[in-house]
Amino acid sequence: MNVNHLRLFLCAIFVAVVMPTLTFAQTTNCTAISHDLAFGATGSEVTKLQTFLKSNGYFAASITPRFGPATQTAVRNFQKAKGISATGTVGPLTRAAINTVGCGVSGGTTTTSFEVTGWIPYWRVATGTRDTLPHLDKLTEVNPFVFSLRGDGTLFDNGTATDTPTWLVFNAQAKAKGVRVIPTLMSGDRETMHKVLSDQALRTRLVSEIVTLVNARGYDGIDIDFEFKYAKTKDFFSSFLKELKQGLDTKWLMCTIETRLPNEDRYYGTTVPPDAGIFSNDLPVINEYCDRVRLMAYDQQRIDRKLAAEVEATGELHAPVADIRWVEKVINYMSKDIDKKKILIGVPTYGYEYAVTTYANNEHVYDILWTFNPGYALPIAQERGITPVRNSSGELYFTYFSNLPTSTTPVSQSVLGNLAVLAATAYADQKNSNLTYRLLDWPDAQSMQQKIDLAKRLGVRGISIFKLDGGQDPNIWNVLAGVAIKDPLDKPKAATPKVSGAPIARTLALGSVGEDVRTLQRLLNSDSATRIAASGAGSPGAETSRFGALTVSAVQRFQMKYGIASQGVAGYGLVGPKTLAKLNGMLAGL
């Protein structure tokens, strides 16, 4: 297809897009909007929406099956009246409000506090900290995204020492404002993760190193982001979380995990594979040991095949970073195993560029090229005279033909952002051929507002932003103003070690070795007053089979607490008959 023919197609499609539609009227007594609606939508749901808005005094124009400027203005006025972000788009929160007014349907629940956290990545520390610093009051927690796992299972700081002046100043100011500082330990190396977590000695060493790091640097806790694990690693990862929670004591343990989706959505139109129900995360265990669970509700792309099919049937491309409808599915599905009060919705600030090839019969093939910050997309749109469009996913997008030159003369009228896909579809259908063009899709501040509204409606703990690097839409700070609600009484609960094992059947003393010594140490660690150590060997989750000096000291404190022995009395520090009786009695009751 040559450039002149392509331009003709663009002009033809543009004329078709701006043509008005016929009017249509419909009335209803009970208004329940079944799906999201946005500018440009058509059909009976739009007339139902307009009828509702008209009956409540928000809409004065004639009722038609098209969502135009008058409808958008009416929706915004309704949203303002209900305390909803005035986006002009009928999303989940607006639908809930309409359904409540129109049919008496109850909306969602809310939490008494609302957390807003954000990751600052190691590859943009300077810009990330500089941009975030003036807005710390809008956050409840910051997450330096800096630590990873070496091949030997030890911690590695990714080229940006967290004890440099930049981080020291930033962390100090965050703490001064009551903002938690919790760094992330990340890994996507499944071989290393399995090797370390499946080896008791290596796992214990890792737990000890993490606890030592957190305590030595005054962090409020640690965020574990271990992605792409083998399914065979699941139980070892669970043990790691249990031991780490015990070792952290009253420090926070945050967990960042992949999302899940019902099979009927993920594998829509295909055969569900036999291993579809095999996972690397045990959600009930994660719910038990993690104080917060951040769901990485981004990088969606094409994983929800059902939603993609529904959207593409309307003529819209669908390869979002995080469609709000998909996010809601994920939360509803995963909250069956994870307490909503622990869930934070991951919210992206970056976008994707694709090379899309469109074939006849509305078929599209998406080839992802790279991720980008909004500052990359907007100049491309401007130099081509393109106005980005908000799609039904709640994100901005536009399409263009990369083989067309940019405009050398002023553009008199902005081109619609979806013009390239419309032209490509028309050409593919007419010629039974295909065309390739570019798609840029990214979330902005309005997209974030929609996620905040969704989080509040679903009653989850809050949102976690990936990423705060200075390259995100600067308007997100306006959206976040007044959103975070801190709960000063909210503290992480120390894990209560689950002690199991056979009764201790022999006298234990300095130098004793065996699994019964490990059982002894676990019993002692179940009480903060008799804890062997706060970190390292012998600490909760890192108990050993050797009776050393720290164990002697813990036994002495145990004996004094229960009036068994005291300094200068025979048997002080020795696990003899009286001490054994008390310990075994406690063991039987656990």
mmCIF file of N, CA and C in Angstrom, residues 78-164:
data_model
loop_
_atom_site.group_PDB
_atom_site.id
_atom_site.type_symbol
_atom_site.label_atom_id
_atom_site.label_comp_id
_atom_site.label_asym_id
_atom_site.label_seq_id
_atom_site.Cartn_x
_atom_site.Cartn_y
_atom_site.Cartn_z
ATOM 1 N N PHE A 78 -22.513 14.542 37.796
ATOM 2 C CA PHE A 78 -22.989 13.505 38.710
ATOM 3 C C PHE A 78 -21.846 13.038 39.613
ATOM 4 N N GLN A 79 -20.666 12.837 39.018
ATOM 5 C CA GLN A 79 -19.512 12.382 39.793
ATOM 6 C C GLN A 79 -19.129 13.400 40.862
ATOM 7 N N LYS A 80 -19.148 14.678 40.511
ATOM 8 C CA LYS A 80 -18.829 15.720 41.493
ATOM 9 C C LYS A 80 -19.822 15.691 42.650
ATOM 10 N N ALA A 81 -21.094 15.507 42.325
ATOM 11 C CA ALA A 81 -22.126 15.487 43.359
ATOM 12 C C ALA A 81 -21.975 14.303 44.304
ATOM 13 N N LYS A 82 -21.394 13.207 43.796
ATOM 14 C CA LYS A 82 -21.249 11.996 44.601
ATOM 15 C C LYS A 82 -19.853 11.845 45.197
ATOM 16 N N GLY A 83 -19.022 12.882 45.007
ATOM 17 C CA GLY A 83 -17.676 12.821 45.574
ATOM 18 C C GLY A 83 -16.746 11.873 44.847
ATOM 19 N N ILE A 84 -17.036 11.626 43.572
ATOM 20 C CA ILE A 84 -16.214 10.741 42.748
ATOM 21 C C ILE A 84 -15.352 11.603 41.837
ATOM 22 N N SER A 85 -14.161 11.139 41.515
ATOM 23 C CA SER A 85 -13.295 11.876 40.605
ATOM 24 C C SER A 85 -14.035 12.151 39.299
ATOM 25 N N ALA A 86 -14.115 13.435 38.908
ATOM 26 C CA ALA A 86 -14.912 13.839 37.745
ATOM 27 C C ALA A 86 -14.167 13.578 36.445
ATOM 28 N N THR A 87 -14.071 12.323 36.057
ATOM 29 C CA THR A 87 -13.358 11.936 34.840
ATOM 30 C C THR A 87 -14.235 11.986 33.602
ATOM 31 N N GLY A 88 -15.564 11.925 33.792
ATOM 32 C CA GLY A 88 -16.459 11.877 32.642
ATOM 33 C C GLY A 88 -16.600 10.495 32.059
ATOM 34 N N THR A 89 -15.919 9.532 32.644
ATOM 35 C CA THR A 89 -15.999 8.133 32.223
ATOM 36 C C THR A 89 -16.783 7.342 33.266
ATOM 37 N N VAL A 90 -17.692 6.505 32.804
ATOM 38 C CA VAL A 90 -18.481 5.692 33.725
ATOM 39 C C VAL A 90 -17.707 4.418 34.020
ATOM 40 N N GLY A 91 -16.946 4.447 35.099
ATOM 41 C CA GLY A 91 -16.172 3.289 35.522
ATOM 42 C C GLY A 91 -16.866 2.568 36.661
ATOM 43 N N PRO A 92 -16.162 1.635 37.298
ATOM 44 C CA PRO A 92 -16.775 0.824 38.357
ATOM 45 C C PRO A 92 -17.375 1.637 39.498
ATOM 46 N N LEU A 93 -16.665 2.698 39.948
ATOM 47 C CA LEU A 93 -17.168 3.472 41.079
ATOM 48 C C LEU A 93 -18.420 4.258 40.689
ATOM 49 N N THR A 94 -18.414 4.832 39.486
ATOM 50 C CA THR A 94 -19.586 5.582 39.022
ATOM 51 C C THR A 94 -20.763 4.648 38.798
ATOM 52 N N ARG A 95 -20.504 3.480 38.238
ATOM 53 C CA ARG A 95 -21.582 2.501 38.047
ATOM 54 C C ARG A 95 -22.207 2.126 39.385
ATOM 55 N N ALA A 96 -21.352 1.921 40.386
ATOM 56 C CA ALA A 96 -21.866 1.557 41.705
ATOM 57 C C ALA A 96 -22.762 2.661 42.266
ATOM 58 N N ALA A 97 -22.356 3.926 42.065
ATOM 59 C CA ALA A 97 -23.163 5.046 42.555
ATOM 60 C C ALA A 97 -24.486 5.137 41.807
ATOM 61 N N ILE A 98 -24.448 4.941 40.486
ATOM 62 C CA ILE A 98 -25.679 4.962 39.686
ATOM 63 C C ILE A 98 -26.610 3.839 40.117
ATOM 64 N N ASN A 99 -26.041 2.659 40.291
ATOM 65 C CA ASN A 99 -26.865 1.516 40.684
ATOM 66 C C ASN A 99 -27.476 1.713 42.067
ATOM 67 N N THR A 100 -26.721 2.372 42.955
ATOM 68 C CA THR A 100 -27.240 2.636 44.296
ATOM 69 C C THR A 100 -28.427 3.594 44.239
ATOM 70 N N VAL A 101 -28.274 4.671 43.452
ATOM 71 C CA VAL A 101 -29.354 5.653 43.328
ATOM 72 C C VAL A 101 -30.525 5.079 42.544
ATOM 73 N N GLY A 102 -30.214 4.386 41.441
ATOM 74 C CA GLY A 102 -31.262 3.920 40.541
ATOM 75 C C GLY A 102 -32.015 2.704 41.009
ATOM 76 N N CYS A 103 -31.348 1.810 41.745
ATOM 77 C CA CYS A 103 -31.993 0.548 42.121
ATOM 78 C C CYS A 103 -31.828 0.193 43.582
ATOM 79 N N GLY A 104 -31.192 1.083 44.342
ATOM 80 C CA GLY A 104 -31.014 0.762 45.754
ATOM 81 C C GLY A 104 -29.993 -0.314 45.991
ATOM 82 N N VAL A 105 -29.058 -0.493 45.030
ATOM 83 C CA VAL A 105 -28.027 -1.517 45.173
ATOM 84 C C VAL A 105 -26.899 -0.969 46.019
ATOM 85 N N SER A 106 -26.483 -1.728 46.981
ATOM 86 C CA SER A 106 -25.419 -1.282 47.882
ATOM 87 C C SER A 106 -24.085 -1.277 47.182
ATOM 88 N N GLY A 107 -23.279 -0.260 47.460
ATOM 89 C CA GLY A 107 -21.953 -0.196 46.880
ATOM 90 C C GLY A 107 -20.954 -0.997 47.666
ATOM 91 N N GLY A 108 -19.664 -0.707 47.461
ATOM 92 C CA GLY A 108 -18.613 -1.477 48.111
ATOM 93 C C GLY A 108 -18.332 -0.965 49.513
ATOM 94 N N THR A 109 -17.303 -1.528 50.104
ATOM 95 C CA THR A 109 -16.905 -1.139 51.448
ATOM 96 C C THR A 109 -15.621 -0.338 51.388
ATOM 97 N N THR A 110 -15.310 0.334 52.465
ATOM 98 C CA THR A 110 -14.077 1.102 52.520
ATOM 99 C C THR A 110 -13.309 0.740 53.776
ATOM 100 N N THR A 111 -12.042 1.098 53.793
ATOM 101 C CA THR A 111 -11.227 0.846 54.972
ATOM 102 C C THR A 111 -11.054 2.151 55.738
ATOM 103 N N THR A 112 -10.743 2.067 57.015
ATOM 104 C CA THR A 112 -10.572 3.268 57.825
ATOM 105 C C THR A 112 -9.276 3.983 57.484
ATOM 106 N N SER A 113 -8.316 3.289 56.932
ATOM 107 C CA SER A 113 -7.079 3.915 56.486
ATOM 108 C C SER A 113 -6.868 3.554 55.022
ATOM 109 N N PHE A 114 -6.047 4.359 54.361
ATOM 110 C CA PHE A 114 -5.764 4.083 52.952
ATOM 111 C C PHE A 114 -4.284 4.337 52.719
ATOM 112 N N GLU A 115 -3.568 3.295 52.326
ATOM 113 C CA GLU A 115 -2.126 3.399 52.161
ATOM 114 C C GLU A 115 -1.756 3.677 50.707
ATOM 115 N N VAL A 116 -0.765 4.521 50.544
ATOM 116 C CA VAL A 116 -0.205 4.823 49.224
ATOM 117 C C VAL A 116 1.299 4.622 49.323
ATOM 118 N N THR A 117 1.805 3.617 48.643
ATOM 119 C CA THR A 117 3.233 3.318 48.676
ATOM 120 C C THR A 117 3.800 3.428 47.270
ATOM 121 N N GLY A 118 5.119 3.568 47.167
ATOM 122 C CA GLY A 118 5.724 3.697 45.849
ATOM 123 C C GLY A 118 7.158 3.209 45.822
ATOM 124 N N TRP A 119 7.508 2.543 44.717
ATOM 125 C CA TRP A 119 8.868 2.045 44.513
ATOM 126 C C TRP A 119 9.713 3.098 43.799
ATOM 127 N N ILE A 120 10.922 3.315 44.296
ATOM 128 C CA ILE A 120 11.898 4.176 43.626
ATOM 129 C C ILE A 120 13.001 3.272 43.096
ATOM 130 N N PRO A 121 13.133 3.132 41.768
ATOM 131 C CA PRO A 121 14.048 2.139 41.196
ATOM 132 C C PRO A 121 15.509 2.569 41.222
ATOM 133 N N TYR A 122 16.378 1.575 41.324
ATOM 134 C CA TYR A 122 17.807 1.844 41.440
ATOM 135 C C TYR A 122 18.383 2.494 40.191
ATOM 136 N N TRP A 123 17.732 2.315 39.041
ATOM 137 C CA TRP A 123 18.285 2.867 37.804
ATOM 138 C C TRP A 123 17.932 4.354 37.625
ATOM 139 N N ARG A 124 17.090 4.907 38.518
ATOM 140 C CA ARG A 124 16.775 6.343 38.447
ATOM 141 C C ARG A 124 16.667 6.924 39.867
ATOM 142 N N VAL A 125 17.686 6.646 40.665
ATOM 143 C CA VAL A 125 17.661 7.084 42.058
ATOM 144 C C VAL A 125 17.631 8.604 42.166
ATOM 145 N N ALA A 126 18.494 9.285 41.421
ATOM 146 C CA ALA A 126 18.598 10.740 41.552
ATOM 147 C C ALA A 126 17.278 11.422 41.209
ATOM 148 N N THR A 127 16.714 11.093 40.047
ATOM 149 C CA THR A 127 15.459 11.735 39.643
ATOM 150 C C THR A 127 14.288 11.252 40.492
ATOM 151 N N GLY A 128 14.309 9.972 40.873
ATOM 152 C CA GLY A 128 13.214 9.427 41.667
ATOM 153 C C GLY A 128 13.119 10.055 43.041
ATOM 154 N N THR A 129 14.251 10.145 43.738
ATOM 155 C CA THR A 129 14.231 10.746 45.080
ATOM 156 C C THR A 129 13.954 12.245 45.006
ATOM 157 N N ARG A 130 14.529 12.905 44.009
ATOM 158 C CA ARG A 130 14.326 14.358 43.885
ATOM 159 C C ARG A 130 12.856 14.695 43.607
ATOM 160 N N ASP A 131 12.221 13.895 42.764
ATOM 161 C CA ASP A 131 10.820 14.154 42.419
ATOM 162 C C ASP A 131 9.874 13.795 43.563
ATOM 163 N N THR A 132 10.216 12.760 44.316
ATOM 164 C CA THR A 132 9.326 12.274 45.373
ATOM 165 C C THR A 132 9.442 13.083 46.658
ATOM 166 N N LEU A 133 10.617 13.600 46.928
ATOM 167 C CA LEU A 133 10.888 14.272 48.208
ATOM 168 C C LEU A 133 9.856 15.345 48.576
ATOM 169 N N PRO A 134 9.455 16.233 47.649
ATOM 170 C CA PRO A 134 8.481 17.268 48.036
ATOM 171 C C PRO A 134 7.074 16.720 48.275
ATOM 172 N N HIS A 135 6.859 15.442 47.946
ATOM 173 C CA HIS A 135 5.512 14.874 48.023
ATOM 174 C C HIS A 135 5.410 13.735 49.033
ATOM 175 N N LEU A 136 6.338 13.675 49.965
ATOM 176 C CA LEU A 136 6.321 12.588 50.943
ATOM 177 C C LEU A 136 5.034 12.565 51.763
ATOM 178 N N ASP A 137 4.421 13.732 51.935
ATOM 179 C CA ASP A 137 3.190 13.786 52.725
ATOM 180 C C ASP A 137 2.023 13.090 52.033
ATOM 181 N N LYS A 138 2.192 12.752 50.756
ATOM 182 C CA LYS A 138 1.140 12.060 50.006
ATOM 183 C C LYS A 138 1.316 10.548 50.036
ATOM 184 N N LEU A 139 2.365 10.086 50.730
ATOM 185 C CA LEU A 139 2.676 8.663 50.773
ATOM 186 C C LEU A 139 2.652 8.151 52.209
ATOM 187 N N THR A 140 2.411 6.870 52.354
ATOM 188 C CA THR A 140 2.521 6.233 53.672
ATOM 189 C C THR A 140 3.777 5.373 53.762
ATOM 190 N N GLU A 141 4.381 5.091 52.614
ATOM 191 C CA GLU A 141 5.562 4.212 52.596
ATOM 192 C C GLU A 141 6.319 4.413 51.297
ATOM 193 N N VAL A 142 7.644 4.374 51.367
ATOM 194 C CA VAL A 142 8.484 4.393 50.174
ATOM 195 C C VAL A 142 9.312 3.114 50.152
ATOM 196 N N ASN A 143 9.560 2.625 48.946
ATOM 197 C CA ASN A 143 10.278 1.362 48.773
ATOM 198 C C ASN A 143 11.476 1.539 47.854
ATOM 199 N N PRO A 144 12.677 1.744 48.431
ATOM 200 C CA PRO A 144 13.881 1.744 47.591
ATOM 201 C C PRO A 144 14.002 0.391 46.883
ATOM 202 N N PHE A 145 13.907 0.410 45.576
ATOM 203 C CA PHE A 145 13.922 -0.822 44.777
ATOM 204 C C PHE A 145 15.372 -1.098 44.399
ATOM 205 N N VAL A 146 16.145 -1.650 45.359
ATOM 206 C CA VAL A 146 17.594 -1.677 45.180
ATOM 207 C C VAL A 146 18.263 -3.027 45.403
ATOM 208 N N PHE A 147 17.719 -3.876 46.252
ATOM 209 C CA PHE A 147 18.428 -5.106 46.600
ATOM 210 C C PHE A 147 17.982 -6.285 45.732
ATOM 211 N N SER A 148 18.946 -7.129 45.389
ATOM 212 C CA SER A 148 18.638 -8.357 44.653
ATOM 213 C C SER A 148 19.447 -9.505 45.248
ATOM 214 N N LEU A 149 19.233 -10.683 44.704
ATOM 215 C CA LEU A 149 19.836 -11.901 45.243
ATOM 216 C C LEU A 149 20.986 -12.350 44.349
ATOM 217 N N ARG A 150 22.166 -12.474 44.934
ATOM 218 C CA ARG A 150 23.305 -13.015 44.192
ATOM 219 C C ARG A 150 23.121 -14.515 43.966
ATOM 220 N N GLY A 151 23.937 -15.065 43.094
ATOM 221 C CA GLY A 151 23.873 -16.490 42.814
ATOM 222 C C GLY A 151 24.190 -17.365 44.005
ATOM 223 N N ASP A 152 24.945 -16.819 44.976
ATOM 224 C CA ASP A 152 25.281 -17.608 46.169
ATOM 225 C C ASP A 152 24.272 -17.405 47.295
ATOM 226 N N GLY A 153 23.211 -16.631 47.013
ATOM 227 C CA GLY A 153 22.168 -16.444 48.011
ATOM 228 C C GLY A 153 22.389 -15.287 48.957
ATOM 229 N N THR A 154 23.396 -14.455 48.705
ATOM 230 C CA THR A 154 23.626 -13.281 49.542
ATOM 231 C C THR A 154 23.017 -12.054 48.869
ATOM 232 N N LEU A 155 22.909 -10.969 49.628
ATOM 233 C CA LEU A 155 22.274 -9.759 49.127
ATOM 234 C C LEU A 155 23.235 -8.925 48.292
ATOM 235 N N PHE A 156 22.681 -8.280 47.270
ATOM 236 C CA PHE A 156 23.468 -7.407 46.403
ATOM 237 C C PHE A 156 22.734 -6.084 46.242
ATOM 238 N N ASP A 157 23.466 -4.985 46.440
ATOM 239 C CA ASP A 157 22.910 -3.652 46.243
ATOM 240 C C ASP A 157 23.226 -3.248 44.807
ATOM 241 N N ASN A 158 22.200 -3.045 44.003
ATOM 242 C CA ASN A 158 22.366 -2.857 42.560
ATOM 243 C C ASN A 158 23.017 -1.538 42.163
ATOM 244 N N GLY A 159 24.283 -1.416 42.465
ATOM 245 C CA GLY A 159 25.063 -0.308 41.949
ATOM 246 C C GLY A 159 24.783 1.030 42.601
ATOM 247 N N THR A 160 23.896 1.073 43.586
ATOM 248 C CA THR A 160 23.569 2.333 44.237
ATOM 249 C C THR A 160 23.517 2.092 45.731
ATOM 250 N N ALA A 161 24.601 2.318 46.406
ATOM 251 C CA ALA A 161 24.676 2.014 47.838
ATOM 252 C C ALA A 161 23.601 2.774 48.603
ATOM 253 N N THR A 162 22.827 2.050 49.391
ATOM 254 C CA THR A 162 21.734 2.677 50.126
ATOM 255 C C THR A 162 22.208 3.448 51.348
ATOM 256 N N ASP A 163 23.515 3.475 51.580
ATOM 257 C CA ASP A 163 24.021 4.294 52.680
ATOM 258 C C ASP A 163 24.711 5.554 52.150
ATOM 259 N N THR A 164 24.498 5.892 50.857
ATOM 260 C CA THR A 164 25.049 7.114 50.291
ATOM 261 C C THR A 164 24.222 8.301 50.770
#
